[in-house]
Coordinates of C-alpha atoms and ligand atoms in Angstrom, one line a residue:
X1 CA -101.2 8.0 2.9
X2 CA -104.7 7.0 3.5
X3 CA -105.7 3.3 3.7
X4 CA -106.9 3.0 0.2
X5 CA -106.7 -0.3 -1.6
X6 CA -105.6 0.1 -5.1
X7 CA -105.7 -2.1 -8.2
X8 CA -106.0 -5.9 -7.8
X9 CA -109.3 -6.2 -9.5
X10 CA -108.0 -9.2 -11.4
X11 CA -106.9 -11.0 -8.3
X12 CA -110.2 -10.2 -6.4
X13 CA -112.0 -11.5 -9.5
X14 CA -110.2 -14.9 -9.3
X15 CA -111.0 -15.1 -5.6
X16 CA -114.6 -14.4 -6.2
X17 CA -114.7 -17.0 -9.0
X18 CA -113.1 -19.6 -6.7
X19 CA -115.7 -18.7 -4.1
X20 CA -118.6 -19.5 -6.4
X21 CA -116.8 -22.6 -7.7
X22 CA -116.6 -24.2 -4.2
X23 CA -115.3 -26.6 -3.3
X24 CA -112.0 -25.0 -4.3
X25 CA -108.4 -24.8 -3.4
X26 CA -106.6 -21.5 -4.0
X27 CA -102.9 -20.9 -3.8
X28 CA -101.8 -17.3 -3.4
X29 CA -98.1 -16.5 -3.6
X30 CA -95.8 -13.6 -4.4
X31 CA -92.9 -11.6 -3.3
X32 CA -92.5 -10.5 0.3
X33 CA -94.5 -7.3 1.0
X34 CA -96.3 -7.3 -2.3
X35 CA -99.7 -7.3 -0.8
X36 CA -100.9 -10.9 -0.4
X37 CA -102.3 -10.6 3.1
X38 CA -104.0 -7.4 2.3
X39 CA -105.6 -8.9 -0.8
X40 CA -107.0 -11.8 1.2
X41 CA -108.2 -9.4 4.0
X42 CA -110.0 -7.3 1.3
X43 CA -111.7 -10.4 0.0
X44 CA -112.7 -11.4 3.5
X45 CA -114.5 -8.2 4.0
X46 CA -117.2 -9.6 1.8
X47 CA -116.9 -13.2 2.7
X48 CA -116.8 -14.4 6.3
X49 CA -114.2 -17.0 7.1
X50 CA -111.3 -18.2 9.2
X51 CA -108.0 -16.5 8.8
X52 CA -104.9 -18.0 10.3
X53 CA -101.3 -16.7 10.1
X54 CA -98.9 -19.7 10.4
X55 CA -96.0 -19.5 12.8
X56 CA -92.4 -20.7 12.6
X57 CA -92.9 -22.9 15.7
X58 CA -94.0 -26.5 15.3
X59 CA -96.8 -28.6 14.0
X60 CA -98.9 -28.9 17.1
X61 CA -98.5 -25.2 17.9
X62 CA -99.8 -24.3 14.4
X63 CA -102.7 -26.7 14.8
X64 CA -103.6 -25.1 18.2
X65 CA -103.3 -21.6 16.5
X66 CA -105.6 -22.7 13.8
X67 CA -108.1 -24.0 16.3
X68 CA -108.0 -20.7 18.1
X69 CA -108.6 -18.8 14.8
X70 CA -111.6 -21.0 14.1
X71 CA -112.7 -20.3 17.7
X72 CA -112.9 -16.6 16.9
X73 CA -115.6 -17.4 14.3
X74 CA -117.3 -20.4 15.8
X75 CA -117.7 -20.0 19.6
X76 CA -116.3 -22.9 21.6
X77 CA -114.7 -24.7 18.6
X78 CA -112.3 -27.4 19.5
X79 CA -112.5 -26.8 23.3
X80 CA -110.7 -29.5 25.1
X81 CA -109.7 -31.2 21.9
X82 CA -106.1 -31.8 20.8
X83 CA -105.7 -32.3 17.0
X84 CA -102.7 -34.2 15.6
X85 CA -103.3 -33.5 11.9
X86 CA -104.6 -30.6 9.8
X87 CA -106.7 -33.1 8.0
X88 CA -108.8 -34.1 11.1
X89 CA -108.9 -30.4 12.1
X90 CA -110.2 -29.1 8.8
X91 CA -112.9 -31.9 8.7
X92 CA -114.2 -30.6 12.0
X93 CA -113.9 -27.0 10.7
X94 CA -116.2 -27.9 7.8
X95 CA -118.5 -29.7 10.2
X96 CA -118.8 -26.5 12.3
X97 CA -120.2 -24.7 9.3
X98 CA -117.2 -22.7 8.2
X99 CA -116.9 -22.3 4.4
X100 CA -113.8 -20.3 4.0
X101 CA -110.4 -21.0 5.5
X102 CA -107.3 -18.9 4.7
X103 CA -103.9 -20.1 5.9
X104 CA -101.4 -17.3 5.5
X105 CA -97.6 -17.7 5.5
X106 CA -98.3 -21.4 4.9
X107 CA -94.6 -21.8 3.9
X108 CA -93.6 -21.3 7.5
X109 CA -95.7 -24.2 8.5
X110 CA -94.3 -26.4 5.7
X111 CA -90.9 -25.4 6.8
X112 CA -91.3 -26.5 10.4
X113 CA -93.5 -29.5 9.6
X114 CA -93.2 -30.8 6.0
X115 CA -95.8 -33.4 6.8
X116 CA -98.5 -30.8 6.9
X117 CA -98.4 -31.1 3.1
X118 CA -99.4 -34.8 3.0
X119 CA -102.0 -34.3 5.6
X120 CA -103.5 -31.5 3.5
X121 CA -103.3 -33.7 0.5
X122 CA -105.5 -36.2 2.3
X123 CA -108.0 -33.5 3.1
X124 CA -108.0 -32.0 -0.4
X125 CA -108.3 -35.5 -2.0
X126 CA -110.8 -37.1 0.1
X127 CA -112.8 -34.6 2.0
X128 CA -112.8 -31.3 0.3
X129 CA -114.6 -32.5 -2.8
X130 CA -117.6 -33.5 -0.6
X131 CA -117.9 -30.0 0.9
X132 CA -118.6 -26.4 -0.2
X133 CA -115.4 -25.1 1.3
X134 CA -112.8 -22.8 -0.2
X135 CA -109.4 -23.4 1.2
X136 CA -106.7 -20.7 0.6
X137 CA -103.0 -21.3 1.1
X138 CA -100.8 -18.2 0.9
X139 CA -97.1 -17.8 1.2
X140 CA -94.2 -15.5 0.3
X141 CA -91.4 -18.0 -0.3
X142 CA -92.0 -18.3 -4.0
X143 CA -89.6 -21.2 -4.3
X144 CA -91.4 -23.2 -1.6
X145 CA -94.8 -22.4 -3.0
X146 CA -93.9 -23.3 -6.5
X147 CA -91.8 -26.3 -5.8
X148 CA -93.6 -27.8 -2.8
X149 CA -97.1 -26.6 -3.1
X150 CA -97.7 -26.2 -6.8
X151 CA -94.7 -28.0 -8.3
X152 CA -94.7 -31.4 -9.9
X153 CA -94.3 -34.3 -7.6
X154 CA -95.3 -32.3 -4.6
X155 CA -98.3 -33.7 -2.5
X156 CA -100.8 -31.1 -3.8
X157 CA -99.8 -31.5 -7.4
X158 CA -102.6 -31.3 -9.8
X159 CA -105.1 -30.7 -7.1
X160 CA -105.1 -27.0 -7.0
X161 CA -108.0 -25.3 -8.7
X162 CA -106.8 -21.7 -8.7
X163 CA -103.4 -20.1 -8.2
X164 CA -102.7 -16.4 -8.0
X165 CA -99.3 -15.0 -8.3
X166 CA -99.5 -11.5 -6.8
X167 CA -97.2 -9.2 -8.8
X168 CA -95.9 -5.8 -7.8
X169 CA -98.2 -2.9 -8.6
X170 CA -97.9 -1.1 -11.9
X171 CA -96.3 2.4 -12.2
X172 CA -99.7 4.1 -13.0
X173 CA -101.0 3.5 -9.4
X174 CA -98.2 5.6 -7.9
X175 CA -100.3 8.7 -7.7
X176 CA -102.4 7.0 -5.0
X177 CA -99.3 6.4 -2.8
X178 CA -97.4 9.6 -3.5
X179 CA -100.0 12.3 -4.1
X180 CA -97.6 15.2 -3.2
X181 CA -94.9 14.2 -5.7
X182 CA -95.0 15.1 -9.4
X183 CA -94.9 12.5 -12.2
X184 CA -91.1 12.6 -12.4
X185 CA -90.5 12.0 -8.7
X186 CA -93.1 9.3 -8.8
X187 CA -91.3 7.5 -11.6
X188 CA -87.9 7.9 -9.9
X189 CA -89.4 6.5 -6.7
X190 CA -90.8 3.6 -8.6
X191 CA -87.4 2.8 -10.1
X192 CA -85.9 2.7 -6.6
X193 CA -88.7 1.0 -4.5
X194 CA -90.6 -0.8 -7.2
X195 CA -94.3 -1.5 -7.1
X196 CA -94.2 -3.0 -3.6
X197 CA -97.0 -1.4 -1.7
X198 CA -95.3 -1.9 1.7
X199 CA -92.3 0.1 0.6
X200 CA -94.3 2.7 -1.2
X201 CA -96.3 3.3 1.9
X202 CA -93.2 4.0 3.9
X203 CA -92.1 6.7 1.4
X204 CA -92.8 10.2 2.8
X205 CA -93.8 12.3 -0.2
X206 CA -93.3 15.6 1.8
X207 CA -89.5 15.1 1.5
X208 CA -87.5 14.2 -1.6
X209 CA -86.5 10.8 -2.9
X210 CA -82.9 11.0 -1.6
X211 CA -84.0 11.8 1.9
X212 CA -86.4 8.8 1.8
X213 CA -83.5 6.5 0.6
X214 CA -81.5 7.7 3.6
X215 CA -84.3 7.3 6.1
X216 CA -85.6 4.0 4.8
X217 CA -82.6 2.1 3.5
X218 CA -79.3 3.7 4.5
X219 CA -79.3 4.6 8.1
X220 CA -78.7 2.2 10.9
X221 CA -81.9 0.7 12.1
X222 CA -83.9 1.9 9.0
X223 CA -86.8 -0.3 8.1
X224 CA -85.6 -1.6 4.8
X225 CA -81.8 -1.7 5.5
X226 CA -81.5 -5.5 5.5
X227 CA -84.5 -6.3 3.4
X228 CA -82.6 -7.7 0.4
X229 CA -80.3 -9.9 2.4
X230 CA -83.3 -11.1 4.3
X231 CA -85.2 -12.0 1.1
X232 CA -82.2 -14.0 -0.3
X233 CA -81.7 -15.8 3.0
X234 CA -85.3 -16.7 3.3
X235 CA -85.7 -17.9 -0.3
X236 CA -82.4 -19.7 -0.9
X237 CA -80.2 -22.1 0.9
X238 CA -77.0 -20.5 -0.3
X239 CA -77.8 -16.8 -0.4
X240 CA -74.2 -15.6 -0.9
X241 CA -73.9 -17.2 -4.4
X242 CA -77.2 -15.5 -5.4
X243 CA -75.8 -12.3 -4.0
X244 CA -72.7 -12.7 -6.2
X245 CA -74.8 -13.2 -9.3
X246 CA -77.0 -10.2 -8.6
X247 CA -74.0 -8.1 -7.9
X248 CA -72.4 -9.2 -11.2
X249 CA -75.6 -8.2 -13.2
X250 CA -75.7 -4.9 -11.4
X251 CA -72.1 -4.2 -12.3
X252 CA -73.0 -4.5 -16.0
X253 CA -72.6 -8.2 -16.8
X254 CA -75.7 -9.2 -18.7
X255 CA -74.9 -12.3 -20.7
X256 CA -74.6 -15.8 -19.1
X257 CA -70.9 -16.1 -19.8
X258 CA -70.1 -12.7 -18.4
X259 CA -72.2 -13.2 -15.3
X260 CA -70.6 -16.5 -14.6
X261 CA -67.2 -15.0 -15.1
X262 CA -67.7 -12.0 -12.9
X263 CA -69.5 -14.0 -10.2
X264 CA -66.7 -16.6 -10.3
X265 CA -68.9 -19.6 -10.8
X266 CA -69.0 -22.3 -13.5
X267 CA -71.3 -21.5 -16.4
X268 CA -73.5 -24.6 -15.9
X269 CA -74.1 -23.6 -12.3
X270 CA -74.9 -20.0 -13.2
X271 CA -77.7 -21.3 -15.5
X272 CA -79.4 -23.0 -12.6
X273 CA -79.0 -20.1 -10.3
X274 CA -80.3 -17.7 -12.8
X275 CA -83.3 -19.9 -13.5
X276 CA -84.1 -19.9 -9.8
X277 CA -83.7 -16.1 -9.6
X278 CA -86.1 -15.8 -12.6
X279 CA -88.6 -18.1 -11.0
X280 CA -88.8 -15.9 -7.9
X281 CA -89.1 -12.8 -10.0
X282 CA -85.8 -11.2 -9.0
X283 CA -84.2 -11.6 -12.4
X284 CA -85.6 -11.7 -15.9
X285 CA -84.1 -12.8 -19.2
X286 CA -84.6 -10.6 -22.2
X287 CA -84.6 -11.9 -25.6
X288 CA -83.3 -9.5 -28.2
X289 CA -85.6 -8.7 -31.1
X290 CA -83.3 -10.6 -33.4
X291 CA -80.9 -13.3 -32.6
X292 CA -80.8 -15.7 -29.7
X293 CA -78.4 -14.3 -27.2
X294 CA -80.5 -13.3 -24.2
X295 CA -79.5 -10.8 -21.6
X296 CA -80.3 -10.8 -17.9
X297 CA -81.7 -7.9 -15.9
X298 CA -82.5 -7.6 -12.3
X299 CA -86.3 -7.4 -12.5
X300 CA -86.9 -6.4 -8.9
X301 CA -86.4 -2.6 -8.8
X302 CA -85.6 -2.6 -5.1
X303 CA -83.0 -5.3 -5.5
X304 CA -81.5 -3.6 -8.5
X305 CA -81.1 -0.4 -6.6
X306 CA -79.6 -2.3 -3.7
X307 CA -77.0 -4.0 -5.8
X308 CA -76.4 -1.0 -8.1
X309 CA -76.1 1.7 -5.5
X310 CA -76.6 0.8 -1.8
X311 CA -74.0 -1.9 -1.8
X312 CA -71.4 0.5 -3.1
X313 CA -71.7 2.7 0.0
X314 CA -71.9 -0.2 2.4
X315 CA -68.5 0.6 3.9
X316 CA -69.5 4.1 4.6
X317 CA -72.8 3.3 6.1
X318 CA -71.3 0.7 8.4
X319 CA -69.0 3.4 9.7
X320 CA -72.1 5.6 10.0
X321 CA -70.6 8.1 7.7
X322 CA -74.0 9.0 6.4
X323 CA -73.1 12.4 4.8
X324 CA -70.4 10.8 2.6
X325 CA -72.6 7.8 1.9
X326 CA -75.4 10.0 0.8
X327 CA -73.1 12.1 -1.4
X328 CA -72.2 8.9 -3.2
X329 CA -75.8 7.9 -3.5
X330 CA -76.7 11.3 -4.9
X331 CA -73.9 11.0 -7.5
X332 CA -74.9 7.4 -8.5
X333 CA -78.6 8.1 -8.7
X334 CA -78.9 9.7 -12.2
X335 CA -76.9 6.9 -13.8
X336 CA -79.1 4.3 -12.0
X337 CA -82.3 6.0 -12.9
X338 CA -81.1 6.3 -16.5
X339 CA -80.9 2.5 -16.7
X340 CA -83.9 1.7 -14.6
X341 CA -86.1 4.0 -16.6
X342 CA -85.7 1.7 -19.6
X343 CA -87.3 -1.0 -17.4
X344 CA -90.0 1.4 -16.3
X345 CA -90.8 2.2 -19.9
X346 CA -91.3 -1.5 -20.6
X347 CA -93.7 -1.6 -17.7
X348 CA -95.5 1.4 -19.2
X349 CA -96.0 -0.2 -22.6
X350 CA -99.7 -1.1 -21.8
X351 CA -100.5 2.5 -21.1
X352 CA -98.4 3.8 -24.0
X353 CA -100.3 1.5 -26.2
X354 CA -103.7 2.5 -24.7
X355 CA -102.9 6.2 -25.3
X356 CA -101.8 5.5 -28.9
X357 CA -98.2 6.4 -28.4
X358 CA -97.0 3.1 -29.6
X359 CA -98.1 0.8 -32.5
X360 CA -99.9 -2.4 -31.9
X361 CA -97.0 -4.8 -31.7
X362 CA -96.4 -8.6 -31.6
X363 CA -92.8 -8.5 -30.6
X364 CA -90.7 -6.3 -28.3
X365 CA -87.1 -6.2 -27.6
X366 CA -83.8 -4.4 -27.4
X367 CA -81.7 -4.3 -30.5
X368 CA -78.0 -4.7 -30.1
X369 CA -76.3 -5.3 -33.4
X370 CA -73.1 -4.2 -35.1
X371 CA -72.3 -2.1 -32.1
X372 CA -75.6 -0.2 -32.5
X373 CA -78.2 -0.2 -29.7
X374 CA -81.9 0.6 -29.8
X375 CA -83.4 0.8 -26.3
X376 CA -86.7 -0.8 -27.3
X377 CA -88.0 -1.9 -30.7
X378 CA -91.6 -2.9 -31.4
X379 CA -92.6 -4.8 -34.5
X380 CA -95.7 -6.1 -35.9
X381 CA -95.1 -8.7 -38.6
X382 CA -98.8 -8.7 -39.5
X383 CA -99.1 -5.1 -40.4
X384 CA -95.5 -4.6 -41.4
X385 CA -95.0 -1.8 -38.9
X386 CA -92.1 -1.2 -36.6
X387 CA -91.4 1.4 -34.0
X388 CA -88.0 2.3 -32.5
X389 CA -88.0 3.8 -29.0
X390 CA -85.3 5.8 -27.4
X391 CA -85.4 6.2 -23.6
X392 CA -83.8 9.2 -22.0
X393 CA -83.7 10.1 -18.3
X394 CA -83.1 13.8 -19.0
X395 CA -84.8 17.0 -20.0
X396 CA -84.8 17.3 -23.7
X397 CA -84.7 20.6 -25.6
X398 CA -86.0 20.8 -29.2
X399 CA -82.5 20.4 -30.6
X400 CA -81.9 17.3 -28.5
X401 CA -85.1 15.8 -29.9
X402 CA -84.2 16.6 -33.4
X403 CA -80.8 15.0 -33.0
X404 CA -82.3 12.0 -31.2
X405 CA -84.8 11.4 -34.0
X406 CA -82.2 11.7 -36.7
X407 CA -80.1 9.1 -34.8
X408 CA -83.0 6.7 -34.6
X409 CA -83.7 7.1 -38.3
X410 CA -80.1 6.4 -39.1
X411 CA -80.2 3.3 -36.9
X412 CA -83.4 2.1 -38.5
X413 CA -81.7 2.4 -41.9
X414 CA -78.4 0.7 -40.7
X415 CA -80.2 -2.1 -38.9
X416 CA -82.4 -2.9 -41.9
X417 CA -85.7 -1.8 -40.3
X418 CA -86.6 0.5 -43.2
X419 CA -86.1 -2.4 -45.6
X420 CA -87.9 -5.0 -43.7
X421 CA -91.0 -3.0 -42.6
X422 CA -93.5 -1.0 -44.6
X423 CA -93.6 1.7 -42.1
X424 CA -91.2 2.6 -39.3
X425 CA -92.2 5.0 -36.5
X426 CA -90.1 6.6 -33.8
X427 CA -90.8 7.6 -30.2
X428 CA -88.7 9.2 -27.5
X429 CA -89.7 8.6 -23.9
X430 CA -88.0 11.3 -21.8
X431 CA -88.1 12.4 -18.2
X432 CA -89.0 15.9 -19.3
X433 CA -89.2 17.6 -22.6
X434 CA -89.7 21.1 -24.1
X435 CA -92.4 19.8 -26.5
X436 CA -92.7 18.0 -29.8
X437 CA -94.9 15.3 -31.1
X438 CA -92.4 12.5 -31.0
X439 CA -91.7 12.7 -27.3
X440 CA -93.7 11.5 -24.4
X441 CA -93.0 12.1 -20.7
X442 CA -94.3 10.8 -17.4
X443 CA -96.3 14.1 -17.2
X444 CA -97.9 13.4 -20.6
X445 CA -98.9 10.0 -19.3
X446 CA -100.5 11.5 -16.2
X447 CA -98.3 9.5 -13.9
Ligands
ATP501 N1 -103.3 -3.0 -3.3 C1 -102.9 -2.3 -2.2 N2 -103.2 -1.0 -2.1 C2 -102.8 -0.3 -1.1 N3 -102.0 -0.8 -0.1 C3 -101.7 -2.1 -0.1 C4 -102.1 -2.9 -1.2 N4 -101.6 -4.1 -1.0 C5 -100.9 -4.1 0.1 N5 -100.9 -2.8 0.7 C6 -100.3 -2.4 1.9 O1 -98.9 -2.8 1.8 C7 -98.4 -3.4 3.0 C8 -98.0 -4.8 2.8 O2 -99.0 -5.6 2.4 P1 -99.2 -7.1 2.9 O3 -98.9 -7.2 4.3 O4 -100.5 -7.5 2.4 O5 -98.1 -7.8 2.0 P2 -97.7 -9.4 2.0 O6 -97.5 -9.7 0.6 O7 -98.7 -10.1 2.8 O8 -96.3 -9.3 2.8 P3 -95.5 -10.5 3.6 O9 -94.8 -11.2 2.5 O10 -94.6 -9.7 4.4 O11 -96.5 -11.2 4.3 C9 -99.6 -3.3 4.0 O12 -99.5 -2.1 4.7 C10 -100.8 -3.2 3.1 O13 -101.9 -2.5 3.7
MG502 MG1 -98.5 -11.4 4.5

């Protein structure tokens, strides 16, 4: 694909605001490969400044690296000087006329030299307020950024002025990355790779999804083969427990009790692990529309695919039996997409709403009651309206649609929607359809 930069207006807006509000401290964080560095580079096209990418070496090496980065903007900066703290260094940086300093992968620096945090605190407390400088700290270890940089009790607590959590891109930007695919293939690719721009850029849209999976994830030496393990290892001290929990969810355990049981860990521990997984955006908890019993889903599509499909063929791929492995992947894919499509439809709610396919709603959730399941229900207590949505990863004929709608109506009756709400509407979101008003497909949405 070309080198277009998509979306991120909101994030760029916050950066611009922080720039005009100088002095300011900005914390940018988000999942690995989600586009943090690119966002900052785009911002720096308009605003001149110092960019430094921290290294996993030691404190003095990082200080020297930062000096060199400043030297690229201010000729001769720091020549012959040896800094021992980032505080002293940043004071001189301001003194040399630099107004923007971006420190990327800051979590690496914190990891090798935790004291960089207290040195920064000194700078942020005592010196920054007297300047017109914007200082940006960026990192991909969400746990470290939230706990040590933003979190309570950490040195920089309460002193940040802006924080930007960079989220994966939304499904409606896929066209930009995969122009040769059709809407259905785009949605399927999203369900596998998620809205992570780095992954989407690796996808070759002149071959099909399965081939991309083989080339990017399955084969020995492929670029994303060890990505999930790497993320867990980087983010957590005991990655294998987290792996067990994710595996349990992927295998169909969705309630706390069931996840703890399948993963083989005490319930109380499972709560803490699940909270951590939620905090870093790998897992999410879904409250049902009615009742309290929440269920857990793997929120990160790429991880979900990894634990749902790729891990199951691990033995085969390790033996380099790729043909057999890919046959299994091909067989497992429709089932995976069927489940993941429900998540995609959730992500599509803003666009479904904008196009008028769904009602204005105040609450959304799955309904699981008396053995009956509704994929997604929207309700609006104010207007007394409700809408039940059925999600189908298949091609619907007119008779399927009729049957599906009748089912939804029966469920609405049985679950008490028709009694509780003045008006109940129905919608089917399907992969493809042979027409009818009550159905919407990726093609209709212009994905
Ligand atoms: N909004 C975007 N539009 C198009 N391409 C993007 C966008 N954001 C990022 N990319 C591309 O995706 C790739 C990964 O982005 P980037 O390196 O910025 O991610 P990152 O969050 O800094 O990753 P890491 O955690 O590995 O540092 C790059 O090739 C980048 O050009
Ligand atoms: Mg980066």
